[in-house]
mmCIF file of C-alpha atoms in Angstrom:
data_model
loop_
_atom_site.group_PDB
_atom_site.id
_atom_site.type_symbol
_atom_site.label_atom_id
_atom_site.label_comp_id
_atom_site.label_asym_id
_atom_site.label_seq_id
_atom_site.Cartn_x
_atom_site.Cartn_y
_atom_site.Cartn_z
ATOM 1 C CA UNK B 1 1.561 3.567 -51.742
ATOM 2 C CA UNK B 2 3.781 6.312 -53.155
ATOM 3 C CA UNK B 3 4.565 7.895 -49.788
ATOM 4 C CA UNK B 4 4.375 4.892 -47.463
ATOM 5 C CA UNK B 5 5.735 1.742 -49.081
ATOM 6 C CA UNK B 6 3.864 -1.395 -48.072
ATOM 7 C CA UNK B 7 5.345 -3.085 -45.012
ATOM 8 C CA UNK B 8 4.104 -6.587 -45.833
ATOM 9 C CA UNK B 9 5.089 -7.046 -49.475
ATOM 10 C CA UNK B 10 7.005 -10.270 -50.035
ATOM 11 C CA UNK B 11 9.762 -10.448 -52.618
ATOM 12 C CA UNK B 12 10.820 -13.463 -54.676
ATOM 13 C CA UNK B 13 14.251 -14.248 -53.204
ATOM 14 C CA UNK B 14 15.189 -16.456 -56.160
ATOM 15 C CA UNK B 15 14.817 -13.655 -58.704
ATOM 16 C CA UNK B 16 17.742 -11.250 -58.463
ATOM 17 C CA UNK B 17 17.641 -8.762 -61.317
ATOM 18 C CA UNK B 18 19.160 -5.351 -61.929
ATOM 19 C CA UNK B 19 17.157 -4.183 -64.948
ATOM 20 C CA UNK B 20 15.220 -0.930 -64.792
ATOM 21 C CA UNK B 21 13.031 0.697 -67.396
ATOM 22 C CA UNK B 22 11.784 4.187 -68.128
ATOM 23 C CA UNK B 23 8.571 3.700 -66.143
ATOM 24 C CA UNK B 24 10.255 2.403 -62.979
ATOM 25 C CA UNK B 25 12.970 5.064 -63.139
ATOM 26 C CA UNK B 26 10.446 7.862 -63.716
ATOM 27 C CA UNK B 27 8.336 6.680 -60.775
ATOM 28 C CA UNK B 28 11.411 6.635 -58.553
ATOM 29 C CA UNK B 29 12.614 10.059 -59.677
ATOM 30 C CA UNK B 30 9.182 11.723 -59.596
ATOM 31 C CA UNK B 31 7.676 10.138 -56.476
ATOM 32 C CA UNK B 32 10.369 8.565 -54.304
ATOM 33 C CA UNK B 33 13.437 10.760 -54.915
ATOM 34 C CA UNK B 34 12.340 13.400 -52.398
ATOM 35 C CA UNK B 35 13.149 10.911 -49.629
ATOM 36 C CA UNK B 36 16.760 10.560 -50.789
ATOM 37 C CA UNK B 37 19.946 12.564 -51.027
ATOM 38 C CA UNK B 38 21.444 12.426 -54.503
ATOM 39 C CA UNK B 39 25.126 12.077 -55.365
ATOM 40 C CA UNK B 40 25.891 12.395 -59.064
ATOM 41 C CA UNK B 41 29.045 10.684 -60.268
ATOM 42 C CA UNK B 42 29.541 12.512 -63.559
ATOM 43 C CA UNK B 43 32.542 10.528 -64.812
ATOM 44 C CA UNK B 44 30.942 7.136 -64.157
ATOM 45 C CA UNK B 45 27.494 8.380 -65.198
ATOM 46 C CA UNK B 46 25.909 6.996 -62.026
ATOM 47 C CA UNK B 47 23.321 8.515 -59.713
ATOM 48 C CA UNK B 48 23.584 7.372 -56.089
ATOM 49 C CA UNK B 49 20.607 7.767 -53.759
ATOM 50 C CA UNK B 50 20.878 7.601 -49.955
ATOM 51 C CA UNK B 51 17.787 7.703 -47.759
ATOM 52 C CA UNK B 52 17.586 11.039 -45.927
ATOM 53 C CA UNK B 53 16.422 9.337 -42.717
ATOM 54 C CA UNK B 54 19.217 6.748 -42.634
ATOM 55 C CA UNK B 55 21.012 6.127 -39.350
ATOM 56 C CA UNK B 56 24.258 8.121 -39.277
ATOM 57 C CA UNK B 57 25.350 6.829 -35.873
ATOM 58 C CA UNK B 58 29.070 6.476 -35.259
ATOM 59 C CA UNK B 59 28.592 4.628 -31.968
ATOM 60 C CA UNK B 60 26.484 1.633 -33.031
ATOM 61 C CA UNK B 61 26.950 -0.700 -36.001
ATOM 62 C CA UNK B 62 25.028 0.480 -39.050
ATOM 63 C CA UNK B 63 24.892 -0.743 -42.618
ATOM 64 C CA UNK B 64 23.227 1.888 -44.736
ATOM 65 C CA UNK B 65 22.110 1.148 -48.252
ATOM 66 C CA UNK B 66 22.546 3.267 -51.346
ATOM 67 C CA UNK B 67 20.634 2.779 -54.564
ATOM 68 C CA UNK B 68 22.955 3.162 -57.548
ATOM 69 C CA UNK B 69 21.160 4.067 -60.777
ATOM 70 C CA UNK B 70 23.266 3.109 -63.775
ATOM 71 C CA UNK B 71 20.876 4.813 -66.181
ATOM 72 C CA UNK B 72 23.192 4.383 -69.169
ATOM 73 C CA UNK B 73 22.691 0.620 -69.017
ATOM 74 C CA UNK B 74 19.144 0.585 -67.572
ATOM 75 C CA UNK B 75 20.325 -1.057 -64.360
ATOM 76 C CA UNK B 76 20.255 -0.316 -60.645
ATOM 77 C CA UNK B 77 22.324 -1.809 -57.827
ATOM 78 C CA UNK B 78 22.394 -1.795 -54.055
ATOM 79 C CA UNK B 79 25.534 -0.610 -52.344
ATOM 80 C CA UNK B 80 26.243 -1.630 -48.746
ATOM 81 C CA UNK B 81 27.748 1.211 -46.717
ATOM 82 C CA UNK B 82 28.883 -0.034 -43.295
ATOM 83 C CA UNK B 83 29.837 2.660 -40.804
ATOM 84 C CA UNK B 84 33.191 2.929 -39.004
ATOM 85 C CA UNK B 85 32.009 0.792 -36.071
ATOM 86 C CA UNK B 86 31.775 -2.163 -38.457
ATOM 87 C CA UNK B 87 34.805 -1.151 -40.466
ATOM 88 C CA UNK B 88 36.156 -3.327 -43.225
ATOM 89 C CA UNK B 89 35.660 -6.965 -42.331
ATOM 90 C CA UNK B 90 36.274 -9.952 -44.558
ATOM 91 C CA UNK B 91 32.873 -11.304 -43.609
ATOM 92 C CA UNK B 92 29.749 -10.040 -41.869
ATOM 93 C CA UNK B 93 27.768 -12.436 -39.704
ATOM 94 C CA UNK B 94 24.295 -11.401 -38.608
ATOM 95 C CA UNK B 95 22.310 -13.433 -36.092
ATOM 96 C CA UNK B 96 18.539 -13.190 -36.294
ATOM 97 C CA UNK B 97 16.018 -14.210 -33.669
ATOM 98 C CA UNK B 98 12.246 -14.480 -33.684
ATOM 99 C CA UNK B 99 10.727 -16.169 -30.663
ATOM 100 C CA UNK B 100 12.277 -19.635 -30.440
ATOM 101 C CA UNK B 101 13.650 -19.490 -33.988
ATOM 102 C CA UNK B 102 17.120 -18.175 -34.799
ATOM 103 C CA UNK B 103 19.771 -18.359 -37.468
ATOM 104 C CA UNK B 104 22.589 -16.557 -39.214
ATOM 105 C CA UNK B 105 22.976 -14.567 -42.378
ATOM 106 C CA UNK B 106 26.547 -14.393 -43.640
ATOM 107 C CA UNK B 107 27.863 -11.881 -46.130
ATOM 108 C CA UNK B 108 31.204 -12.221 -47.840
ATOM 109 C CA UNK B 109 31.985 -9.059 -49.824
ATOM 110 C CA UNK B 110 31.643 -9.689 -53.499
ATOM 111 C CA UNK B 111 29.756 -8.448 -56.486
ATOM 112 C CA UNK B 112 26.387 -6.789 -56.967
ATOM 113 C CA UNK B 113 24.577 -10.143 -56.769
ATOM 114 C CA UNK B 114 26.051 -11.078 -53.379
ATOM 115 C CA UNK B 115 25.110 -7.667 -51.985
ATOM 116 C CA UNK B 116 21.492 -8.031 -53.099
ATOM 117 C CA UNK B 117 21.293 -11.660 -51.908
ATOM 118 C CA UNK B 118 22.475 -10.582 -48.433
ATOM 119 C CA UNK B 119 20.095 -7.634 -48.221
ATOM 120 C CA UNK B 120 17.227 -9.805 -49.509
ATOM 121 C CA UNK B 121 17.718 -12.143 -46.548
ATOM 122 C CA UNK B 122 17.900 -9.255 -44.085
ATOM 123 C CA UNK B 123 14.792 -7.651 -45.588
ATOM 124 C CA UNK B 124 12.853 -10.915 -45.373
ATOM 125 C CA UNK B 125 13.762 -11.365 -41.691
ATOM 126 C CA UNK B 126 13.086 -7.701 -40.946
ATOM 127 C CA UNK B 127 9.607 -8.082 -42.465
ATOM 128 C CA UNK B 128 9.009 -11.026 -40.123
ATOM 129 C CA UNK B 129 9.906 -8.851 -37.118
ATOM 130 C CA UNK B 130 13.233 -10.491 -36.242
ATOM 131 C CA UNK B 131 15.788 -8.967 -33.903
ATOM 132 C CA UNK B 132 19.394 -8.820 -35.134
ATOM 133 C CA UNK B 133 22.924 -8.928 -33.779
ATOM 134 C CA UNK B 134 26.095 -8.366 -35.769
ATOM 135 C CA UNK B 135 29.442 -9.940 -34.957
ATOM 136 C CA UNK B 136 32.208 -7.373 -34.553
ATOM 137 C CA UNK B 137 35.618 -8.528 -33.301
ATOM 138 C CA UNK B 138 34.152 -11.677 -31.692
ATOM 139 C CA UNK B 139 31.426 -9.673 -29.891
ATOM 140 C CA UNK B 140 27.722 -9.757 -30.743
ATOM 141 C CA UNK B 141 26.263 -6.249 -30.931
ATOM 142 C CA UNK B 142 22.618 -5.261 -31.508
ATOM 143 C CA UNK B 143 22.044 -4.307 -35.114
ATOM 144 C CA UNK B 144 19.056 -2.771 -36.918
ATOM 145 C CA UNK B 145 17.538 -2.271 -33.489
ATOM 146 C CA UNK B 146 16.163 1.262 -33.787
ATOM 147 C CA UNK B 147 12.946 2.138 -35.587
ATOM 148 C CA UNK B 148 14.911 4.679 -37.625
ATOM 149 C CA UNK B 149 17.492 2.199 -38.923
ATOM 150 C CA UNK B 150 14.888 -0.521 -39.572
ATOM 151 C CA UNK B 151 12.583 1.843 -41.456
ATOM 152 C CA UNK B 152 15.353 3.403 -43.584
ATOM 153 C CA UNK B 153 16.559 -0.106 -44.497
ATOM 154 C CA UNK B 154 13.030 -1.331 -45.258
ATOM 155 C CA UNK B 155 12.024 1.680 -47.358
ATOM 156 C CA UNK B 156 15.281 1.673 -49.336
ATOM 157 C CA UNK B 157 14.862 -2.028 -50.100
ATOM 158 C CA UNK B 158 11.227 -1.537 -51.123
ATOM 159 C CA UNK B 159 12.136 1.366 -53.407
ATOM 160 C CA UNK B 160 14.980 -0.664 -54.907
ATOM 161 C CA UNK B 161 12.682 -3.644 -55.510
ATOM 162 C CA UNK B 162 10.192 -1.377 -57.259
ATOM 163 C CA UNK B 163 12.952 0.245 -59.339
ATOM 164 C CA UNK B 164 14.160 -3.148 -60.629
ATOM 165 C CA UNK B 165 10.576 -4.429 -60.911
ATOM 166 C CA UNK B 166 10.821 -7.226 -58.348
ATOM 167 C CA UNK B 167 7.501 -6.133 -56.832
#
């Protein structure tokens, strides 16, 4: 499980927490860190991890995730990093589709809780095998449609969930 995080693990969507402990942080740093690039923010005393296999496309919409380790306070956060195609929008609307079922996931930029709540919903639908479209300037564009982007998103979420002990 250390090298290939489980693809079927379900997460309790009602339990958003940010607390880490020595054991979860040590596991992440000793086993999972090799899959991430590290940015150290000395002044803020934060370590930011970005998956090495994330989608760096500048032609398709991408929302990469960064895991922010606030080790001073034993907390970790998720940071949404939309690329330039998405830009800075007041709201992100994602359509999901699975067979005859469909729906929307809406994200209004906010605090650490709203970021995790949004990514929780995306992760849950990704685990179900949904296809996604993102609204950009009144157009619907395929989103999280490559294996690379889906897997980087999934693995980052799984590692984050393990770091904050949600799985």
